[in-house]
JSON list of C-alpha atoms in Angstrom, two decimals:
[
{"chain": "A", "resi": 1164, "resn": "MET", "atom": "CA", "xyz": [0.00, 0.00, 0.00]},
{"chain": "A", "resi": 1165, "resn": "SER", "atom": "CA", "xyz": [1.34, 3.41, -0.89]},
{"chain": "A", "resi": 1166, "resn": "PRO", "atom": "CA", "xyz": [1.91, 5.99, 1.88]},
{"chain": "A", "resi": 1167, "resn": "LYS", "atom": "CA", "xyz": [-0.68, 8.23, 0.21]},
{"chain": "A", "resi": 1168, "resn": "GLN", "atom": "CA", "xyz": [-3.43, 5.72, 0.98]},
{"chain": "A", "resi": 1169, "resn": "TYR", "atom": "CA", "xyz": [-2.62, 5.61, 4.68]},
{"chain": "A", "resi": 1170, "resn": "GLY", "atom": "CA", "xyz": [-4.95, 7.93, 6.58]},
{"chain": "A", "resi": 1171, "resn": "LYS", "atom": "CA", "xyz": [-6.69, 9.12, 3.41]},
{"chain": "A", "resi": 1172, "resn": "PRO", "atom": "CA", "xyz": [-10.43, 8.28, 3.25]},
{"chain": "A", "resi": 1173, "resn": "GLN", "atom": "CA", "xyz": [-11.33, 6.15, 0.23]},
{"chain": "A", "resi": 1174, "resn": "GLN", "atom": "CA", "xyz": [-14.82, 5.79, -1.22]},
{"chain": "A", "resi": 1175, "resn": "LYS", "atom": "CA", "xyz": [-15.75, 2.14, -1.76]},
{"chain": "A", "resi": 1176, "resn": "THR", "atom": "CA", "xyz": [-18.84, 0.10, -2.57]},
{"chain": "A", "resi": 1177, "resn": "ILE", "atom": "CA", "xyz": [-19.90, -3.38, -1.53]},
{"chain": "A", "resi": 1178, "resn": "VAL", "atom": "CA", "xyz": [-22.96, -5.57, -2.08]},
{"chain": "A", "resi": 1179, "resn": "LEU", "atom": "CA", "xyz": [-24.53, -6.66, 1.22]},
{"chain": "A", "resi": 1180, "resn": "LEU", "atom": "CA", "xyz": [-27.37, -9.18, 1.06]},
{"chain": "A", "resi": 1181, "resn": "GLY", "atom": "CA", "xyz": [-28.12, -8.04, -2.48]},
{"chain": "A", "resi": 1182, "resn": "GLU", "atom": "CA", "xyz": [-28.04, -4.31, -1.70]},
{"chain": "A", "resi": 1183, "resn": "ARG", "atom": "CA", "xyz": [-25.28, -2.08, -3.03]},
{"chain": "A", "resi": 1184, "resn": "VAL", "atom": "CA", "xyz": [-23.83, 0.03, -0.22]},
{"chain": "A", "resi": 1185, "resn": "GLY", "atom": "CA", "xyz": [-21.28, 2.82, -0.43]},
{"chain": "A", "resi": 1186, "resn": "TYR", "atom": "CA", "xyz": [-18.85, 3.31, 2.43]},
{"chain": "A", "resi": 1187, "resn": "THR", "atom": "CA", "xyz": [-15.77, 5.30, 3.41]},
{"chain": "A", "resi": 1188, "resn": "LEU", "atom": "CA", "xyz": [-12.65, 3.28, 4.22]},
{"chain": "A", "resi": 1189, "resn": "THR", "atom": "CA", "xyz": [-9.86, 4.87, 6.26]},
{"chain": "A", "resi": 1190, "resn": "ARG", "atom": "CA", "xyz": [-6.62, 3.24, 7.40]},
{"chain": "A", "resi": 1191, "resn": "LYS", "atom": "CA", "xyz": [-5.56, 4.55, 10.78]},
{"chain": "A", "resi": 1192, "resn": "SER", "atom": "CA", "xyz": [-3.25, 3.81, 13.70]},
{"chain": "A", "resi": 1193, "resn": "VAL", "atom": "CA", "xyz": [-5.93, 1.73, 15.41]},
{"chain": "A", "resi": 1194, "resn": "LYS", "atom": "CA", "xyz": [-5.94, -1.80, 16.80]},
{"chain": "A", "resi": 1195, "resn": "ASN", "atom": "CA", "xyz": [-9.43, -2.83, 15.75]},
{"chain": "A", "resi": 1196, "resn": "LEU", "atom": "CA", "xyz": [-11.84, -2.42, 12.86]},
{"chain": "A", "resi": 1197, "resn": "ASN", "atom": "CA", "xyz": [-14.27, 0.36, 13.75]},
{"chain": "A", "resi": 1198, "resn": "LEU", "atom": "CA", "xyz": [-17.62, 0.58, 11.98]},
{"chain": "A", "resi": 1199, "resn": "ARG", "atom": "CA", "xyz": [-19.83, 3.66, 12.15]},
{"chain": "A", "resi": 1200, "resn": "ILE", "atom": "CA", "xyz": [-23.19, 4.58, 10.63]},
{"chain": "A", "resi": 1201, "resn": "ASN", "atom": "CA", "xyz": [-24.13, 8.25, 10.99]},
{"chain": "A", "resi": 1202, "resn": "ARG", "atom": "CA", "xyz": [-27.57, 9.85, 11.18]},
{"chain": "A", "resi": 1203, "resn": "GLU", "atom": "CA", "xyz": [-27.81, 10.05, 7.40]},
{"chain": "A", "resi": 1204, "resn": "GLY", "atom": "CA", "xyz": [-27.05, 6.35, 7.00]},
{"chain": "A", "resi": 1205, "resn": "GLN", "atom": "CA", "xyz": [-23.53, 6.90, 5.68]},
{"chain": "A", "resi": 1206, "resn": "VAL", "atom": "CA", "xyz": [-21.22, 4.00, 6.49]},
{"chain": "A", "resi": 1207, "resn": "SER", "atom": "CA", "xyz": [-17.58, 4.48, 7.48]},
{"chain": "A", "resi": 1208, "resn": "LEU", "atom": "CA", "xyz": [-14.98, 1.87, 8.40]},
{"chain": "A", "resi": 1209, "resn": "SER", "atom": "CA", "xyz": [-11.63, 2.56, 10.06]},
{"chain": "A", "resi": 1210, "resn": "ILE", "atom": "CA", "xyz": [-9.10, -0.26, 9.89]},
{"chain": "A", "resi": 1211, "resn": "PRO", "atom": "CA", "xyz": [-5.53, -0.89, 11.07]},
{"chain": "A", "resi": 1212, "resn": "ARG", "atom": "CA", "xyz": [-2.77, -0.50, 8.52]},
{"chain": "A", "resi": 1213, "resn": "TRP", "atom": "CA", "xyz": [-2.16, -4.26, 8.34]},
{"chain": "A", "resi": 1214, "resn": "VAL", "atom": "CA", "xyz": [-5.77, -5.22, 7.46]},
{"chain": "A", "resi": 1215, "resn": "SER", "atom": "CA", "xyz": [-6.30, -6.05, 3.79]},
{"chain": "A", "resi": 1216, "resn": "GLN", "atom": "CA", "xyz": [-9.18, -4.91, 1.61]},
{"chain": "A", "resi": 1217, "resn": "THR", "atom": "CA", "xyz": [-10.45, -8.50, 1.53]},
{"chain": "A", "resi": 1218, "resn": "GLN", "atom": "CA", "xyz": [-10.46, -8.70, 5.32]},
{"chain": "A", "resi": 1219, "resn": "ALA", "atom": "CA", "xyz": [-12.27, -5.37, 5.51]},
{"chain": "A", "resi": 1220, "resn": "GLU", "atom": "CA", "xyz": [-14.96, -6.62, 3.13]},
{"chain": "A", "resi": 1221, "resn": "GLU", "atom": "CA", "xyz": [-15.32, -9.87, 5.08]},
{"chain": "A", "resi": 1222, "resn": "PHE", "atom": "CA", "xyz": [-15.89, -7.79, 8.21]},
{"chain": "A", "resi": 1223, "resn": "LEU", "atom": "CA", "xyz": [-18.60, -5.75, 6.45]},
{"chain": "A", "resi": 1224, "resn": "GLN", "atom": "CA", "xyz": [-20.27, -8.90, 5.17]},
{"chain": "A", "resi": 1225, "resn": "ALA", "atom": "CA", "xyz": [-20.38, -10.25, 8.72]},
{"chain": "A", "resi": 1226, "resn": "LYS", "atom": "CA", "xyz": [-22.06, -7.00, 9.81]},
{"chain": "A", "resi": 1227, "resn": "ALA", "atom": "CA", "xyz": [-24.43, -6.87, 6.82]},
{"chain": "A", "resi": 1228, "resn": "GLU", "atom": "CA", "xyz": [-27.69, -7.11, 8.76]},
{"chain": "A", "resi": 1229, "resn": "PHE", "atom": "CA", "xyz": [-26.54, -4.48, 11.26]},
{"chain": "A", "resi": 1230, "resn": "ILE", "atom": "CA", "xyz": [-25.48, -2.09, 8.48]},
{"chain": "A", "resi": 1231, "resn": "LEU", "atom": "CA", "xyz": [-28.67, -2.47, 6.46]},
{"chain": "A", "resi": 1232, "resn": "ALA", "atom": "CA", "xyz": [-30.81, -2.03, 9.57]},
{"chain": "A", "resi": 1233, "resn": "GLY", "atom": "CA", "xyz": [-28.93, 1.16, 10.46]},
{"chain": "A", "resi": 1234, "resn": "ARG", "atom": "CA", "xyz": [-29.38, 2.55, 6.96]},
{"chain": "A", "resi": 1235, "resn": "LYS", "atom": "CA", "xyz": [-33.08, 1.70, 7.06]},
{"chain": "A", "resi": 1236, "resn": "ARG", "atom": "CA", "xyz": [-33.52, 3.54, 10.36]},
{"chain": "A", "resi": 1237, "resn": "ALA", "atom": "CA", "xyz": [-31.71, 6.56, 8.94]},
{"chain": "A", "resi": 1238, "resn": "ALA", "atom": "CA", "xyz": [-33.98, 6.59, 5.89]},
{"chain": "A", "resi": 1239, "resn": "GLN", "atom": "CA", "xyz": [-37.05, 6.40, 8.11]},
{"chain": "A", "resi": 1240, "resn": "ARG", "atom": "CA", "xyz": [-35.79, 9.31, 10.21]},
{"chain": "A", "resi": 1241, "resn": "GLN", "atom": "CA", "xyz": [-35.29, 11.39, 7.09]},
{"chain": "A", "resi": 1242, "resn": "ASP", "atom": "CA", "xyz": [-38.85, 10.59, 5.98]},
{"chain": "A", "resi": 1243, "resn": "LEU", "atom": "CA", "xyz": [-40.35, 11.46, 9.34]},
{"chain": "A", "resi": 1244, "resn": "HIS", "atom": "CA", "xyz": [-38.21, 14.45, 10.26]},
{"chain": "A", "resi": 1245, "resn": "PRO", "atom": "CA", "xyz": [-36.68, 16.03, 7.13]},
{"chain": "A", "resi": 1246, "resn": "ARG", "atom": "CA", "xyz": [-33.94, 18.58, 7.76]},
{"chain": "A", "resi": 1247, "resn": "GLU", "atom": "CA", "xyz": [-35.74, 21.15, 5.60]},
{"chain": "A", "resi": 1248, "resn": "LEU", "atom": "CA", "xyz": [-38.99, 22.36, 7.08]},
{"chain": "A", "resi": 1249, "resn": "PRO", "atom": "CA", "xyz": [-41.99, 21.40, 4.94]},
{"chain": "A", "resi": 1250, "resn": "THR", "atom": "CA", "xyz": [-43.99, 24.45, 3.89]},
{"chain": "A", "resi": 1251, "resn": "GLN", "atom": "CA", "xyz": [-46.69, 23.06, 1.59]},
{"chain": "A", "resi": 1252, "resn": "GLN", "atom": "CA", "xyz": [-50.38, 22.90, 2.41]},
{"chain": "A", "resi": 1253, "resn": "GLY", "atom": "CA", "xyz": [-51.12, 19.47, 3.86]},
{"chain": "A", "resi": 1254, "resn": "SER", "atom": "CA", "xyz": [-47.47, 18.70, 4.67]},
{"chain": "A", "resi": 1255, "resn": "ARG", "atom": "CA", "xyz": [-46.86, 16.53, 7.70]},
{"chain": "A", "resi": 1256, "resn": "VAL", "atom": "CA", "xyz": [-44.96, 18.16, 10.55]},
{"chain": "A", "resi": 1257, "resn": "PHE", "atom": "CA", "xyz": [-44.33, 17.00, 14.10]},
{"chain": "A", "resi": 1258, "resn": "LEU", "atom": "CA", "xyz": [-44.87, 18.65, 17.46]},
{"chain": "A", "resi": 1259, "resn": "TRP", "atom": "CA", "xyz": [-43.53, 16.84, 20.53]},
{"chain": "A", "resi": 1260, "resn": "GLY", "atom": "CA", "xyz": [-43.50, 13.55, 18.64]},
{"chain": "A", "resi": 1261, "resn": "LYS", "atom": "CA", "xyz": [-47.06, 13.76, 17.33]},
{"chain": "A", "resi": 1262, "resn": "PRO", "atom": "CA", "xyz": [-47.82, 14.29, 13.62]},
{"chain": "A", "resi": 1263, "resn": "CYS", "atom": "CA", "xyz": [-49.81, 17.34, 12.51]},
{"chain": "A", "resi": 1264, "resn": "LEU", "atom": "CA", "xyz": [-50.98, 18.54, 9.11]},
{"chain": "A", "resi": 1265, "resn": "LEU", "atom": "CA", "xyz": [-49.85, 21.98, 8.01]},
{"chain": "A", "resi": 1266, "resn": "GLU", "atom": "CA", "xyz": [-52.66, 24.31, 6.92]},
{"chain": "A", "resi": 1267, "resn": "PHE", "atom": "CA", "xyz": [-52.71, 27.99, 6.02]},
{"chain": "A", "resi": 1268, "resn": "GLY", "atom": "CA", "xyz": [-55.29, 30.59, 6.99]},
{"chain": "A", "resi": 1269, "resn": "MET", "atom": "CA", "xyz": [-56.67, 31.10, 10.44]},
{"chain": "A", "resi": 1270, "resn": "GLN", "atom": "CA", "xyz": [-60.15, 29.74, 9.66]},
{"chain": "A", "resi": 1271, "resn": "GLY", "atom": "CA", "xyz": [-61.25, 26.63, 11.49]},
{"chain": "A", "resi": 1272, "resn": "GLY", "atom": "CA", "xyz": [-61.25, 25.34, 15.02]},
{"chain": "A", "resi": 1273, "resn": "GLU", "atom": "CA", "xyz": [-58.46, 24.36, 17.38]},
{"chain": "A", "resi": 1274, "resn": "GLU", "atom": "CA", "xyz": [-57.79, 20.84, 16.20]},
{"chain": "A", "resi": 1275, "resn": "PRO", "atom": "CA", "xyz": [-54.75, 19.16, 17.83]},
{"chain": "A", "resi": 1276, "resn": "GLU", "atom": "CA", "xyz": [-53.85, 17.34, 14.61]},
{"chain": "A", "resi": 1277, "resn": "ILE", "atom": "CA", "xyz": [-53.82, 20.58, 12.57]},
{"chain": "A", "resi": 1278, "resn": "LEU", "atom": "CA", "xyz": [-51.07, 23.22, 12.74]},
{"chain": "A", "resi": 1279, "resn": "ARG", "atom": "CA", "xyz": [-52.39, 26.44, 11.23]},
{"chain": "A", "resi": 1280, "resn": "LEU", "atom": "CA", "xyz": [-50.12, 29.18, 9.90]},
{"chain": "A", "resi": 1281, "resn": "PRO", "atom": "CA", "xyz": [-51.34, 32.52, 8.58]},
{"chain": "A", "resi": 1282, "resn": "ASP", "atom": "CA", "xyz": [-49.40, 32.86, 5.32]},
{"chain": "A", "resi": 1283, "resn": "PRO", "atom": "CA", "xyz": [-47.64, 30.31, 3.06]},
{"chain": "A", "resi": 1284, "resn": "ASP", "atom": "CA", "xyz": [-45.15, 32.98, 1.92]},
{"chain": "A", "resi": 1285, "resn": "THR", "atom": "CA", "xyz": [-43.71, 33.25, 5.43]},
{"chain": "A", "resi": 1286, "resn": "ALA", "atom": "CA", "xyz": [-44.33, 29.63, 6.41]},
{"chain": "A", "resi": 1287, "resn": "GLU", "atom": "CA", "xyz": [-40.70, 28.63, 6.99]},
{"chain": "A", "resi": 1288, "resn": "LYS", "atom": "CA", "xyz": [-39.90, 31.57, 9.28]},
{"chain": "A", "resi": 1289, "resn": "THR", "atom": "CA", "xyz": [-43.22, 31.26, 11.09]},
{"chain": "A", "resi": 1290, "resn": "LEU", "atom": "CA", "xyz": [-42.67, 27.55, 11.66]},
{"chain": "A", "resi": 1291, "resn": "GLN", "atom": "CA", "xyz": [-39.12, 28.13, 12.90]},
{"chain": "A", "resi": 1292, "resn": "ASP", "atom": "CA", "xyz": [-40.38, 30.81, 15.31]},
{"chain": "A", "resi": 1293, "resn": "PHE", "atom": "CA", "xyz": [-43.14, 28.46, 16.46]},
{"chain": "A", "resi": 1294, "resn": "TYR", "atom": "CA", "xyz": [-40.67, 25.66, 17.22]},
{"chain": "A", "resi": 1295, "resn": "ARG", "atom": "CA", "xyz": [-38.36, 28.10, 19.01]},
{"chain": "A", "resi": 1296, "resn": "THR", "atom": "CA", "xyz": [-41.24, 29.28, 21.22]},
{"chain": "A", "resi": 1297, "resn": "GLN", "atom": "CA", "xyz": [-42.28, 25.70, 21.96]},
{"chain": "A", "resi": 1298, "resn": "CYS", "atom": "CA", "xyz": [-38.72, 24.63, 22.73]},
{"chain": "A", "resi": 1299, "resn": "ARG", "atom": "CA", "xyz": [-38.12, 27.61, 25.03]},
{"chain": "A", "resi": 1300, "resn": "ALA", "atom": "CA", "xyz": [-41.33, 27.06, 27.00]},
{"chain": "A", "resi": 1301, "resn": "LYS", "atom": "CA", "xyz": [-40.68, 23.36, 27.47]},
{"chain": "A", "resi": 1302, "resn": "ALA", "atom": "CA", "xyz": [-36.98, 23.70, 28.33]},
{"chain": "A", "resi": 1303, "resn": "GLU", "atom": "CA", "xyz": [-37.59, 26.46, 30.85]},
{"chain": "A", "resi": 1304, "resn": "SER", "atom": "CA", "xyz": [-40.30, 24.37, 32.50]},
{"chain": "A", "resi": 1305, "resn": "PHE", "atom": "CA", "xyz": [-37.83, 21.46, 32.77]},
{"chain": "A", "resi": 1306, "resn": "LEU", "atom": "CA", "xyz": [-34.83, 23.49, 33.93]},
{"chain": "A", "resi": 1307, "resn": "PRO", "atom": "CA", "xyz": [-35.75, 23.80, 37.65]},
{"chain": "A", "resi": 1308, "resn": "GLN", "atom": "CA", "xyz": [-36.14, 20.01, 37.89]},
{"chain": "A", "resi": 1309, "resn": "VAL", "atom": "CA", "xyz": [-32.78, 19.46, 36.16]},
{"chain": "A", "resi": 1310, "resn": "LEU", "atom": "CA", "xyz": [-30.94, 21.97, 38.32]},
{"chain": "A", "resi": 1311, "resn": "ALA", "atom": "CA", "xyz": [-32.47, 20.50, 41.48]},
{"chain": "A", "resi": 1312, "resn": "ASP", "atom": "CA", "xyz": [-31.05, 17.10, 40.51]},
{"chain": "A", "resi": 1313, "resn": "PHE", "atom": "CA", "xyz": [-27.56, 18.64, 40.37]},
{"chain": "A", "resi": 1314, "resn": "GLY", "atom": "CA", "xyz": [-27.97, 20.46, 43.68]},
{"chain": "A", "resi": 1315, "resn": "ASP", "atom": "CA", "xyz": [-24.80, 22.08, 45.02]},
{"chain": "A", "resi": 1316, "resn": "ALA", "atom": "CA", "xyz": [-22.61, 20.37, 42.41]},
{"chain": "A", "resi": 1317, "resn": "LEU", "atom": "CA", "xyz": [-23.10, 23.38, 40.13]},
{"chain": "A", "resi": 1318, "resn": "SER", "atom": "CA", "xyz": [-21.35, 26.61, 41.04]},
{"chain": "A", "resi": 1319, "resn": "GLY", "atom": "CA", "xyz": [-23.56, 28.82, 38.89]},
{"chain": "A", "resi": 1320, "resn": "LEU", "atom": "CA", "xyz": [-26.74, 28.77, 36.84]},
{"chain": "A", "resi": 1321, "resn": "PRO", "atom": "CA", "xyz": [-26.71, 28.30, 33.06]},
{"chain": "A", "resi": 1322, "resn": "THR", "atom": "CA", "xyz": [-28.50, 30.50, 30.56]},
{"chain": "A", "resi": 1323, "resn": "LEU", "atom": "CA", "xyz": [-30.45, 28.95, 27.71]},
{"chain": "A", "resi": 1324, "resn": "ARG", "atom": "CA", "xyz": [-30.65, 30.00, 24.10]},
{"chain": "A", "resi": 1325, "resn": "TYR", "atom": "CA", "xyz": [-32.32, 28.38, 21.12]},
{"chain": "A", "resi": 1326, "resn": "ARG", "atom": "CA", "xyz": [-31.58, 28.04, 17.43]},
{"chain": "A", "resi": 1327, "resn": "ARG", "atom": "CA", "xyz": [-32.10, 25.59, 14.60]},
{"chain": "A", "resi": 1328, "resn": "MET", "atom": "CA", "xyz": [-28.97, 23.48, 14.09]},
{"chain": "A", "resi": 1329, "resn": "THR", "atom": "CA", "xyz": [-28.14, 20.71, 11.62]},
{"chain": "A", "resi": 1330, "resn": "SER", "atom": "CA", "xyz": [-25.24, 18.87, 13.25]},
{"chain": "A", "resi": 1331, "resn": "ARG", "atom": "CA", "xyz": [-25.99, 18.74, 16.99]},
{"chain": "A", "resi": 1332, "resn": "TRP", "atom": "CA", "xyz": [-28.90, 18.72, 19.40]},
{"chain": "A", "resi": 1333, "resn": "GLY", "atom": "CA", "xyz": [-27.29, 20.96, 21.96]},
{"chain": "A", "resi": 1334, "resn": "SER", "atom": "CA", "xyz": [-24.06, 22.61, 22.99]},
{"chain": "A", "resi": 1335, "resn": "CYS", "atom": "CA", "xyz": [-22.59, 24.05, 26.15]},
{"chain": "A", "resi": 1336, "resn": "ASN", "atom": "CA", "xyz": [-20.10, 26.87, 26.49]},
{"chain": "A", "resi": 1337, "resn": "VAL", "atom": "CA", "xyz": [-18.60, 26.02, 29.85]},
{"chain": "A", "resi": 1338, "resn": "LYS", "atom": "CA", "xyz": [-16.81, 29.35, 30.19]},
{"chain": "A", "resi": 1339, "resn": "THR", "atom": "CA", "xyz": [-19.93, 31.49, 29.71]},
{"chain": "A", "resi": 1340, "resn": "ARG", "atom": "CA", "xyz": [-22.28, 28.82, 31.13]},
{"chain": "A", "resi": 1341, "resn": "GLN", "atom": "CA", "xyz": [-24.46, 29.21, 28.07]},
{"chain": "A", "resi": 1342, "resn": "ILE", "atom": "CA", "xyz": [-26.41, 26.21, 26.78]},
{"chain": "A", "resi": 1343, "resn": "THR", "atom": "CA", "xyz": [-27.80, 26.23, 23.24]},
{"chain": "A", "resi": 1344, "resn": "LEU", "atom": "CA", "xyz": [-30.63, 23.87, 22.35]},
{"chain": "A", "resi": 1345, "resn": "ASN", "atom": "CA", "xyz": [-31.67, 22.85, 18.86]},
{"chain": "A", "resi": 1346, "resn": "THR", "atom": "CA", "xyz": [-35.22, 24.05, 18.21]},
{"chain": "A", "resi": 1347, "resn": "ARG", "atom": "CA", "xyz": [-35.80, 20.88, 16.17]},
{"chain": "A", "resi": 1348, "resn": "LEU", "atom": "CA", "xyz": [-36.14, 19.10, 19.52]},
{"chain": "A", "resi": 1349, "resn": "ALA", "atom": "CA", "xyz": [-39.73, 20.39, 19.55]},
{"chain": "A", "resi": 1350, "resn": "GLU", "atom": "CA", "xyz": [-40.44, 17.89, 16.75]},
{"chain": "A", "resi": 1351, "resn": "TYR", "atom": "CA", "xyz": [-39.60, 14.94, 19.01]},
{"chain": "A", "resi": 1352, "resn": "GLN", "atom": "CA", "xyz": [-40.92, 13.58, 22.29]},
{"chain": "A", "resi": 1353, "resn": "GLU", "atom": "CA", "xyz": [-40.56, 15.90, 25.27]},
{"chain": "A", "resi": 1354, "resn": "THR", "atom": "CA", "xyz": [-38.27, 13.40, 26.98]},
{"chain": "A", "resi": 1355, "resn": "ALA", "atom": "CA", "xyz": [-35.72, 13.82, 24.17]},
{"chain": "A", "resi": 1356, "resn": "LEU", "atom": "CA", "xyz": [-35.40, 17.52, 24.99]},
{"chain": "A", "resi": 1357, "resn": "LEU", "atom": "CA", "xyz": [-35.20, 16.73, 28.70]},
{"chain": "A", "resi": 1358, "resn": "ALA", "atom": "CA", "xyz": [-32.38, 14.23, 28.08]},
{"chain": "A", "resi": 1359, "resn": "VAL", "atom": "CA", "xyz": [-30.43, 16.73, 25.95]},
{"chain": "A", "resi": 1360, "resn": "LEU", "atom": "CA", "xyz": [-30.86, 19.35, 28.68]},
{"chain": "A", "resi": 1361, "resn": "TYR", "atom": "CA", "xyz": [-29.44, 16.94, 31.27]},
{"chain": "A", "resi": 1362, "resn": "HIS", "atom": "CA", "xyz": [-26.57, 16.19, 28.88]},
{"chain": "A", "resi": 1363, "resn": "GLU", "atom": "CA", "xyz": [-25.62, 19.83, 28.40]},
{"chain": "A", "resi": 1364, "resn": "VAL", "atom": "CA", "xyz": [-25.95, 20.76, 32.08]},
{"chain": "A", "resi": 1365, "resn": "THR", "atom": "CA", "xyz": [-23.66, 17.82, 32.92]},
{"chain": "A", "resi": 1366, "resn": "HIS", "atom": "CA", "xyz": [-20.99, 19.50, 30.79]},
{"chain": "A", "resi": 1367, "resn": "LEU", "atom": "CA", "xyz": [-20.83, 22.24, 33.43]},
{"chain": "A", "resi": 1368, "resn": "LEU", "atom": "CA", "xyz": [-19.36, 19.53, 35.68]},
{"chain": "A", "resi": 1369, "resn": "CYS", "atom": "CA", "xyz": [-17.40, 17.60, 33.05]},
{"chain": "A", "resi": 1370, "resn": "PRO", "atom": "CA", "xyz": [-16.57, 19.46, 29.83]},
{"chain": "A", "resi": 1371, "resn": "ASP", "atom": "CA", "xyz": [-15.56, 16.28, 27.97]},
{"chain": "A", "resi": 1372, "resn": "HIS", "atom": "CA", "xyz": [-17.32, 12.96, 27.28]},
{"chain": "A", "resi": 1373, "resn": "SER", "atom": "CA", "xyz": [-15.27, 10.92, 29.71]},
{"chain": "A", "resi": 1374, "resn": "GLN", "atom": "CA", "xyz": [-16.49, 7.99, 31.78]},
{"chain": "A", "resi": 1375, "resn": "LYS", "atom": "CA", "xyz": [-16.98, 10.44, 34.64]},
{"chain": "A", "resi": 1376, "resn": "PHE", "atom": "CA", "xyz": [-19.24, 12.56, 32.42]},
{"chain": "A", "resi": 1377, "resn": "TYR", "atom": "CA", "xyz": [-21.55, 9.64, 31.65]},
{"chain": "A", "resi": 1378, "resn": "ARG", "atom": "CA", "xyz": [-21.48, 8.52, 35.28]},
{"chain": "A", "resi": 1379, "resn": "GLU", "atom": "CA", "xyz": [-22.68, 11.96, 36.40]},
{"chain": "A", "resi": 1380, "resn": "LEU", "atom": "CA", "xyz": [-25.24, 12.14, 33.59]},
{"chain": "A", "resi": 1381, "resn": "LEU", "atom": "CA", "xyz": [-26.75, 8.70, 34.18]},
{"chain": "A", "resi": 1382, "resn": "ARG", "atom": "CA", "xyz": [-26.93, 9.30, 37.93]},
{"chain": "A", "resi": 1383, "resn": "ARG", "atom": "CA", "xyz": [-29.33, 12.16, 37.25]},
{"chain": "A", "resi": 1384, "resn": "CYS", "atom": "CA", "xyz": [-30.97, 10.90, 34.07]},
{"chain": "A", "resi": 1385, "resn": "PRO", "atom": "CA", "xyz": [-31.00, 7.07, 34.21]},
{"chain": "A", "resi": 1386, "resn": "ARG", "atom": "CA", "xyz": [-33.17, 6.81, 31.07]},
{"chain": "A", "resi": 1387, "resn": "TYR", "atom": "CA", "xyz": [-30.90, 9.06, 29.00]},
{"chain": "A", "resi": 1388, "resn": "ARG", "atom": "CA", "xyz": [-30.03, 6.42, 26.39]},
{"chain": "A", "resi": 1389, "resn": "GLU", "atom": "CA", "xyz": [-33.65, 5.35, 26.03]},
{"chain": "A", "resi": 1390, "resn": "TRP", "atom": "CA", "xyz": [-34.91, 8.93, 25.66]},
{"chain": "A", "resi": 1391, "resn": "THR", "atom": "CA", "xyz": [-32.30, 9.92, 23.08]},
{"chain": "A", "resi": 1392, "resn": "GLU", "atom": "CA", "xyz": [-32.74, 6.83, 20.91]},
{"chain": "A", "resi": 1393, "resn": "VAL", "atom": "CA", "xyz": [-35.13, 8.77, 18.64]},
{"chain": "A", "resi": 1394, "resn": "LEU", "atom": "CA", "xyz": [-32.41, 11.35, 17.96]},
{"chain": "A", "resi": 1395, "resn": "LYS", "atom": "CA", "xyz": [-29.84, 8.89, 16.64]}
]
């Protein structure tokens, strides 16, 4: 293998159980073969320098069912919660995990399965503002409970802000004690937002993702992994 190939991601394809799958292969200074499927269903495989292409493919074949299941879940997530907000009459949107139909004009009653917006021309901004308002109200109602669970372990109170993000569900600036929550959380179950809030507040104790971080997090939010499953 040439030195240029070492550490440089390579785009490959493989047929798994009759389905053609693209994946990214990277040779690294690692001891084991590491397989990852991201939220979009993209497959990546990191392998030690000494592992051959044939061995890498045999590993993927052995993981075929796992890979295809992960890609299927990713496709279903994209169908249910597209990254771009739908703005057409009759589009399906979600509020706290429940589907609603998008309608324009303020005529009609208060039906829980209908989300009414005044004007299709401003639908995207109106919907973003709506989700921000929903996210803020829910997060601020949860915050006292979360802070009480941390008790005296925190030396100061965090401030919350909200914006639509594409790559993360939340972030924490430990220095300024500012937590940012993704307004898209309002599309999912309330417990997903609560779990993310616990996650970010825990960063005020442990800024990294060490074993100590997860120990502190799971002490206060034992169902964290269950509640965030919908976000993966």
